[in-house]
Short mmCIF file of C-alpha atoms in Angstrom, two decimals:
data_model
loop_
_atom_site.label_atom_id
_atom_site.label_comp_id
_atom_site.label_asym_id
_atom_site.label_seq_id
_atom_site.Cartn_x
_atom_site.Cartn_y
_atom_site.Cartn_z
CA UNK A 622 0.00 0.00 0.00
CA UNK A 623 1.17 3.44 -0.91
CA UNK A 624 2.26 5.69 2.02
CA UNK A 625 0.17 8.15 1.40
CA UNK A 626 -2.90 5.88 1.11
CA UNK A 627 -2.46 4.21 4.82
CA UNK A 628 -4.03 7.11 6.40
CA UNK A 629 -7.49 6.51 4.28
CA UNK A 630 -6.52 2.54 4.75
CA UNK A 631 -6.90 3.52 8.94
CA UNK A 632 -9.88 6.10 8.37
CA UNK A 633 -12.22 2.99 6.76
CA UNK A 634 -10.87 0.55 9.50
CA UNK A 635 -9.20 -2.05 6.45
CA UNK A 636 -6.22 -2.16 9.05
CA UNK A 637 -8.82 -3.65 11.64
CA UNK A 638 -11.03 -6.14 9.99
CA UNK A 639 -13.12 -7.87 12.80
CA UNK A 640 -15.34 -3.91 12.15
CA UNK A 641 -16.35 -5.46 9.01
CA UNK A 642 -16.91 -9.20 10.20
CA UNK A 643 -19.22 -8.36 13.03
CA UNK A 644 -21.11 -6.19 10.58
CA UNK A 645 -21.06 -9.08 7.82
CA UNK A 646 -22.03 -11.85 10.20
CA UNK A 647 -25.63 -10.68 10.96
CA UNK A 648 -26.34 -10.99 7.30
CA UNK A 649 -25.16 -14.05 6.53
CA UNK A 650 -26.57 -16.40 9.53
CA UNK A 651 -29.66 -14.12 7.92
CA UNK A 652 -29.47 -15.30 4.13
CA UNK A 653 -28.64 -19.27 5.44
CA UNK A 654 -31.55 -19.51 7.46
CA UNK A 655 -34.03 -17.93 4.74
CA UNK A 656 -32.09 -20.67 2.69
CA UNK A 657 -32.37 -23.21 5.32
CA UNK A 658 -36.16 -22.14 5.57
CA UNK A 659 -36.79 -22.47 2.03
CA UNK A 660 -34.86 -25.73 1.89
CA UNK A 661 -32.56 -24.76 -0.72
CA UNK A 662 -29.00 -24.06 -1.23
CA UNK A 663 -27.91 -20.69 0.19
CA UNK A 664 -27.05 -18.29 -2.45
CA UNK A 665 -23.76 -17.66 -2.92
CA UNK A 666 -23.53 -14.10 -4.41
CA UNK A 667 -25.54 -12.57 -2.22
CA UNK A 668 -23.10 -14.12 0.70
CA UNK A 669 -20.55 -12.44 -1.93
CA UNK A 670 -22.14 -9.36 -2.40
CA UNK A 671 -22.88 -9.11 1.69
CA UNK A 672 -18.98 -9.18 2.12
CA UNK A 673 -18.29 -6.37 -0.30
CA UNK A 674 -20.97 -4.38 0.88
CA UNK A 675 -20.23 -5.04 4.61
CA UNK A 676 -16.23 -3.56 4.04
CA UNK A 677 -17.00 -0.48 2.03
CA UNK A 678 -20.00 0.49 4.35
CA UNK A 679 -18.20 -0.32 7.60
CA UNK A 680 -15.27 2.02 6.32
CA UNK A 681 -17.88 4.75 5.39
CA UNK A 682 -19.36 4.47 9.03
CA UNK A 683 -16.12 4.73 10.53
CA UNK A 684 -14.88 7.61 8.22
CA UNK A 685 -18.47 9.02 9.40
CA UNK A 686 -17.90 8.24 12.87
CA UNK A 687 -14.20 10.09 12.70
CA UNK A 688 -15.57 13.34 11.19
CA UNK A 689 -18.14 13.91 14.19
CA UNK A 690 -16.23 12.49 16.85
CA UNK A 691 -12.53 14.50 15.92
CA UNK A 692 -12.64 16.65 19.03
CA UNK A 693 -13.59 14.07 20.96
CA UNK A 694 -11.32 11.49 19.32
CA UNK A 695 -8.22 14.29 20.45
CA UNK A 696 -9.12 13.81 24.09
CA UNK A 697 -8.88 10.31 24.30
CA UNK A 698 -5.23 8.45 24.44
CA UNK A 699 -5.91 5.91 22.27
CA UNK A 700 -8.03 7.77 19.26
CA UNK A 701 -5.76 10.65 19.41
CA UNK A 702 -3.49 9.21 16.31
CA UNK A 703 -6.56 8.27 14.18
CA UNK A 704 -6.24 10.02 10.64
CA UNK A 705 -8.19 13.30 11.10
CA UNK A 706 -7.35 14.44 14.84
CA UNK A 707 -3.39 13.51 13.79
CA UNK A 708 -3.84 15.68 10.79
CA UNK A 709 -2.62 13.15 8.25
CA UNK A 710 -6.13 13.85 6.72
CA UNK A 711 -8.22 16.85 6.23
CA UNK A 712 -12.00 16.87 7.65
CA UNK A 713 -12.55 17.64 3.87
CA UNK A 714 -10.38 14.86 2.27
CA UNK A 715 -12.29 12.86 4.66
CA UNK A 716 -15.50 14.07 3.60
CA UNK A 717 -14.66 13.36 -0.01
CA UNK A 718 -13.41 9.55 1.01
CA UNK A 719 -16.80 9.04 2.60
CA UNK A 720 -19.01 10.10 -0.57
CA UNK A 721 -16.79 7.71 -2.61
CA UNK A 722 -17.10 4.29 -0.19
CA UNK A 723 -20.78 5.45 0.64
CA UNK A 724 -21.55 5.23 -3.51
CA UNK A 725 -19.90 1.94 -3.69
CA UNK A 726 -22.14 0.26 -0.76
CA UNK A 727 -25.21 1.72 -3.29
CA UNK A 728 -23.87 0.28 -6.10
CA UNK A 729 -24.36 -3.23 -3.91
CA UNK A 730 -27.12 -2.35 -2.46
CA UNK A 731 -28.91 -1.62 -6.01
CA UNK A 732 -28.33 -5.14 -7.28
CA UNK A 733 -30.67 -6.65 -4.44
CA UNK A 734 -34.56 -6.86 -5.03
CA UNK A 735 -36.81 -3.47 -4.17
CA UNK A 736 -37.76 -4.25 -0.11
CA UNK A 737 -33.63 -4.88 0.47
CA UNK A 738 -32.74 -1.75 -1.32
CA UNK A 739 -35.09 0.41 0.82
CA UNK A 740 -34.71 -1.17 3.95
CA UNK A 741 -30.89 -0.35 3.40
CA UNK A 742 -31.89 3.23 2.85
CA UNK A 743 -33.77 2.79 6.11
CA UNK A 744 -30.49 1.69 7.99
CA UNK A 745 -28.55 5.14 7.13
CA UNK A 746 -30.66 7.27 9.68
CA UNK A 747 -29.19 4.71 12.19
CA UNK A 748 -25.44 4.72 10.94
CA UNK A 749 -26.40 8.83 10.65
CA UNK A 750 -27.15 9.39 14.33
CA UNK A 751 -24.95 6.54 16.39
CA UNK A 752 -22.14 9.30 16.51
CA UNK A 753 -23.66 11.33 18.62
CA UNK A 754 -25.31 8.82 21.33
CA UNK A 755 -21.99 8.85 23.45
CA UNK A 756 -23.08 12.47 24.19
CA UNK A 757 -26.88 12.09 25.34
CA UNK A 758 -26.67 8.72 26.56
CA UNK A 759 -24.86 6.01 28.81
CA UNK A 760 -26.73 3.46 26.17
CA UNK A 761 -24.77 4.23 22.48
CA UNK A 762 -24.45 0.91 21.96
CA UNK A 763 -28.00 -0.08 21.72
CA UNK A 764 -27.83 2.71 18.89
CA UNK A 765 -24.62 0.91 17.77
CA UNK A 766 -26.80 -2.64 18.14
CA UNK A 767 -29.50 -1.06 16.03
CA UNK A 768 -27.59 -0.31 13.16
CA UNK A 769 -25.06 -2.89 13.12
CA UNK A 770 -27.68 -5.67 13.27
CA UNK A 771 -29.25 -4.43 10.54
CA UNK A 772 -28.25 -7.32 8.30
CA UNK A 773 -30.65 -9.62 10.25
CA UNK A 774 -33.62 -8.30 7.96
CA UNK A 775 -31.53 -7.51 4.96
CA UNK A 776 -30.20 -11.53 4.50
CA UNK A 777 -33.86 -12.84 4.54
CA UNK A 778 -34.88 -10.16 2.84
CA UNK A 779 -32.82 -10.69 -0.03
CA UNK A 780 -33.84 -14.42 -0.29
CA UNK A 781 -37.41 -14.00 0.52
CA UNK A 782 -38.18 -10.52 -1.04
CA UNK A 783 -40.36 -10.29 2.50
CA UNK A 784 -40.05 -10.20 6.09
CA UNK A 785 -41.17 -12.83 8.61
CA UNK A 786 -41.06 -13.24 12.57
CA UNK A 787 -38.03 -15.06 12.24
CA UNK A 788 -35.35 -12.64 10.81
CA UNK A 789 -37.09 -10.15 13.15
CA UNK A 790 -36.24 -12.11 16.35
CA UNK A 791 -32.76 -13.21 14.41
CA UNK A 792 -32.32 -8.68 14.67
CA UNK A 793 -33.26 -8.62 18.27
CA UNK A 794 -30.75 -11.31 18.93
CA UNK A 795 -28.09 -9.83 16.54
CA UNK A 796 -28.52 -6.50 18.67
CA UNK A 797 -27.99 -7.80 22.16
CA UNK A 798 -25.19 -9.85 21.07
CA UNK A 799 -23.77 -5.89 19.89
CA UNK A 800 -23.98 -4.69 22.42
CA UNK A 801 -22.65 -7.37 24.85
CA UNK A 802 -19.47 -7.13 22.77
CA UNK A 803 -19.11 -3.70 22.60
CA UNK A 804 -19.42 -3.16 26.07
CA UNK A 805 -16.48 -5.27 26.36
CA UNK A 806 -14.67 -3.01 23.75
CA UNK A 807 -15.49 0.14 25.68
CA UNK A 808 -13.61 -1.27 28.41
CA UNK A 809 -10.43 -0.10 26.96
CA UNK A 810 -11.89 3.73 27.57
CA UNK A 811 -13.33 3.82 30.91
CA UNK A 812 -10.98 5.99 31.77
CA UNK A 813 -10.59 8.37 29.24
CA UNK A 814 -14.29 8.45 28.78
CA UNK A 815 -14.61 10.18 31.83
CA UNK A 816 -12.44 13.24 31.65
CA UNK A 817 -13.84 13.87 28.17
CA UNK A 818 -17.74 13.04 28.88
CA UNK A 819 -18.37 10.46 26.85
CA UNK A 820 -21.02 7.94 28.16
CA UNK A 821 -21.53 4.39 27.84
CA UNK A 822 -22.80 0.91 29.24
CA UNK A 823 -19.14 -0.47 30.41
CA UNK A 824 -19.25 2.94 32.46
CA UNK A 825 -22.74 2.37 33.60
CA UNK A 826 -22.23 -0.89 34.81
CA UNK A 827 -19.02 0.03 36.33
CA UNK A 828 -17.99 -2.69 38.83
CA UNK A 829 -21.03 -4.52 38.17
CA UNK A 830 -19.68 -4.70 34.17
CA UNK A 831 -19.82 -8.68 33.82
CA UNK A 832 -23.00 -9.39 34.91
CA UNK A 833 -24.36 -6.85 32.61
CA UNK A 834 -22.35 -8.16 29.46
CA UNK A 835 -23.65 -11.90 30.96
CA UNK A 836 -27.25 -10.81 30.82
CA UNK A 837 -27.21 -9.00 27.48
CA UNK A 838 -25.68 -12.02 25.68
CA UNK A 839 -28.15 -14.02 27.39
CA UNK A 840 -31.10 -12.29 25.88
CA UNK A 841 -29.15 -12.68 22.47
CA UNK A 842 -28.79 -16.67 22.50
CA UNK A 843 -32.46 -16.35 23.49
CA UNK A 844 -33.57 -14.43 20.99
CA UNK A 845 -31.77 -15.95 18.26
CA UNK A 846 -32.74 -19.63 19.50
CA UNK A 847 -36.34 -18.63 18.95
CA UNK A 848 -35.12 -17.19 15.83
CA UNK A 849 -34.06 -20.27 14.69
CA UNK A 850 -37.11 -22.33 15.74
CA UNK A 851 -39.46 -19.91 14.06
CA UNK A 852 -38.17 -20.74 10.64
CA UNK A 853 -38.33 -24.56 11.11
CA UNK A 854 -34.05 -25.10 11.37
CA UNK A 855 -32.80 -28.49 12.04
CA UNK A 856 -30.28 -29.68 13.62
CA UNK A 857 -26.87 -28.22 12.67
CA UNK A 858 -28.16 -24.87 13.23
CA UNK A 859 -28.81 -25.24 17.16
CA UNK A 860 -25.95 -27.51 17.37
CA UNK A 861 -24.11 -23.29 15.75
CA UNK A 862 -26.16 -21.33 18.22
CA UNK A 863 -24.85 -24.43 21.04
CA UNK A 864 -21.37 -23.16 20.29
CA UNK A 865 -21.73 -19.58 19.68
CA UNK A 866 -23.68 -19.26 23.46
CA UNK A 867 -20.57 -21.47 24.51
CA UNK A 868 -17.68 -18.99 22.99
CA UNK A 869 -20.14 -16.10 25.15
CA UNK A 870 -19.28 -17.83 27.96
CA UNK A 871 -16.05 -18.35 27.78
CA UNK A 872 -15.66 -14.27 27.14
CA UNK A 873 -17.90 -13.39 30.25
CA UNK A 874 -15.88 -15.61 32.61
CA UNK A 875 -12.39 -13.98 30.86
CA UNK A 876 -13.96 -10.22 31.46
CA UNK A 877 -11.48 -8.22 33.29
CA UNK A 878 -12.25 -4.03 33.65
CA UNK A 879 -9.03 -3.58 34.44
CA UNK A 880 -7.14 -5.23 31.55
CA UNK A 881 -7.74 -3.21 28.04
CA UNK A 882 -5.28 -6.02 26.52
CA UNK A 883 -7.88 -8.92 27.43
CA UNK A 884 -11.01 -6.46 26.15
CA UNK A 885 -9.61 -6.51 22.58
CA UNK A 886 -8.57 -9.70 22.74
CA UNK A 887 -12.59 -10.65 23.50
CA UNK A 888 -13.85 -7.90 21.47
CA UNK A 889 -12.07 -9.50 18.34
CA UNK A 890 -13.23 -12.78 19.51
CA UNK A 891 -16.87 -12.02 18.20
CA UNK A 892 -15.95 -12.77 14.98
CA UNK A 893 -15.09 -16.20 16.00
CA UNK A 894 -18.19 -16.93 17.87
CA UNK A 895 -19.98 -14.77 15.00
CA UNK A 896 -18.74 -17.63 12.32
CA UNK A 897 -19.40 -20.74 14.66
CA UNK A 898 -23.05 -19.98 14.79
CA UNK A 899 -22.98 -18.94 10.55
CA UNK A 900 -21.14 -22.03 9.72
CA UNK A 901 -24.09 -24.19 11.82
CA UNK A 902 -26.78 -22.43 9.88
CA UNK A 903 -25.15 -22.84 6.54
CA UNK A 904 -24.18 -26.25 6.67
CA UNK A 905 -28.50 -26.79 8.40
CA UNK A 906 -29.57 -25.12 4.65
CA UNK A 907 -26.80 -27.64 2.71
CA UNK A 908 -28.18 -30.72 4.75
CA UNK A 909 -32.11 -29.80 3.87
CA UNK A 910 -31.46 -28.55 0.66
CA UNK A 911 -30.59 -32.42 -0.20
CA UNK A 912 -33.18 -33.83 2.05
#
């Protein structure tokens, strides 16, 4: 990579790719349980066309995310080298990088059916206000939840070309699961949060931080379970949501507040649990697909 393309590389998070991967993730276990549903093979470019999407619109986020939150961003020790508050990139350079990665997600998003397309739309207003949650609330990653899970209803959506209880309950899930892990992730910022103002639920659980990361990822399994059973999955799927609950608790028992190091180490971890319960689902369509 060119030198003087790393700073754009590090304002669209392609340096850090579990952004994109927990982002990704709720689509897919959405598009291989419409499959599963359906009985039929899950289809393969829209998994492709999920994972192209999910990078370019994760980096726009983040580049949108950077913009609002630069003063903030200065204040806190380990934001304080990102691109813009370093000055290795212009708020208008910036600006300009976000209109390009933003038209690329809508050239993906325009090759899905009608309901997908405007259900997308729907999902900017989210992506639009989570930047400024940290400042009115000690809850931003409910906001963070919302929009991130967002791929629950897009997945079925693209299979089905219609909604259903199931990918609705799959969202709920998707959004507890959010923000159980980035509670953990907000860990690293107690601290710094603070001094600077900025609210969220690691610093409103304080000491009492694992037990509310425990019950937040125990509404998720819960929620996605039911998920599951509402579109008829067999097998291999709850045998993926028996692991993925089991990786959850492996992360609450590892919680420490006062280790940043271990935080990121769990935070990442998502993508791992993330896969275990996609991999379940997609091998549940493969197996009825050939019953």
């Amino acid at each position: 990579m060119p030198y003087q393309l790393l700073p754009y590389v590090q304002l669209a998070r392609i340096d850090r790719p579990v952004g994109w991967w927990l982002l990704l993730l709720p689509c897919w276990w959405s598009s291989a349980l419409a499959a599963s549903h359906a009985q039929l093979v899950p289809h393969l470019g829209h998994i492709l066309l999920f994972l192209v999407g999910a990078v370019v619109m994760r980096g726009a986020g983040s580049t949108f995310n950077d913009i609002i939150d630069r003063k903030l961003d200065a204040q806190v020790e380990r934001t304080r080298g990102r691109p813009i508050p370093s000055g290795r990139v212009s708020t208008t350079a910036a600006v300009v990088f976000l209109v390009l990665q933003a038209l690329i997600g809508l050239f993906v998003l325009l090759l899905f059916n009608n309901l997908t397309i405007w259900l997308g739309v729907i999902s900017l207003v989210l992506v639009a206000i989570y930047p400024f949650m940290k400042r009115v609330t000690s809850w931003p990653q409910a906001v963070l939840g919302l929009a991130f899970s967002w791929g629950a209803l897009l997945g079925w959506t693209a299979f089905e070309d219609s909604l259903a209880l199931a990918p609705l309950f799959l969202y709920v899930g998707a959004i507890f699961w959010t923000m159980g892990y980035d509670t953990i992730y907000a860990l690293q910022d107690v601290r710094d949060d603070s001094i600077a103002g900025i609210k969220s639920t690691a610093r409103f659980f304080g000491a009492n931080v694992k037990m509310g990361v425990a019950k937040l990822y125990i509404v998720a399994v819960v929620f996605i379970t039911l998920a599951l059973l509402l579109a008829n999955a067999h097998i291999w799927a709850f045998v993926g949501a028996l692991g993925f609950a089991a990786h959850l608790v492996w992360q609450i028992q590892q919680i420490d507040p006062e280790s940043p190091q271990i935080a990121l180490k769990l935070f990442r971890s998502n993508r791992d649990a993330g896969l275990i319960l996609f991999i379940g689902i997609f091998a549940d369509a493969l197996v009825r697909s050939l019953l």
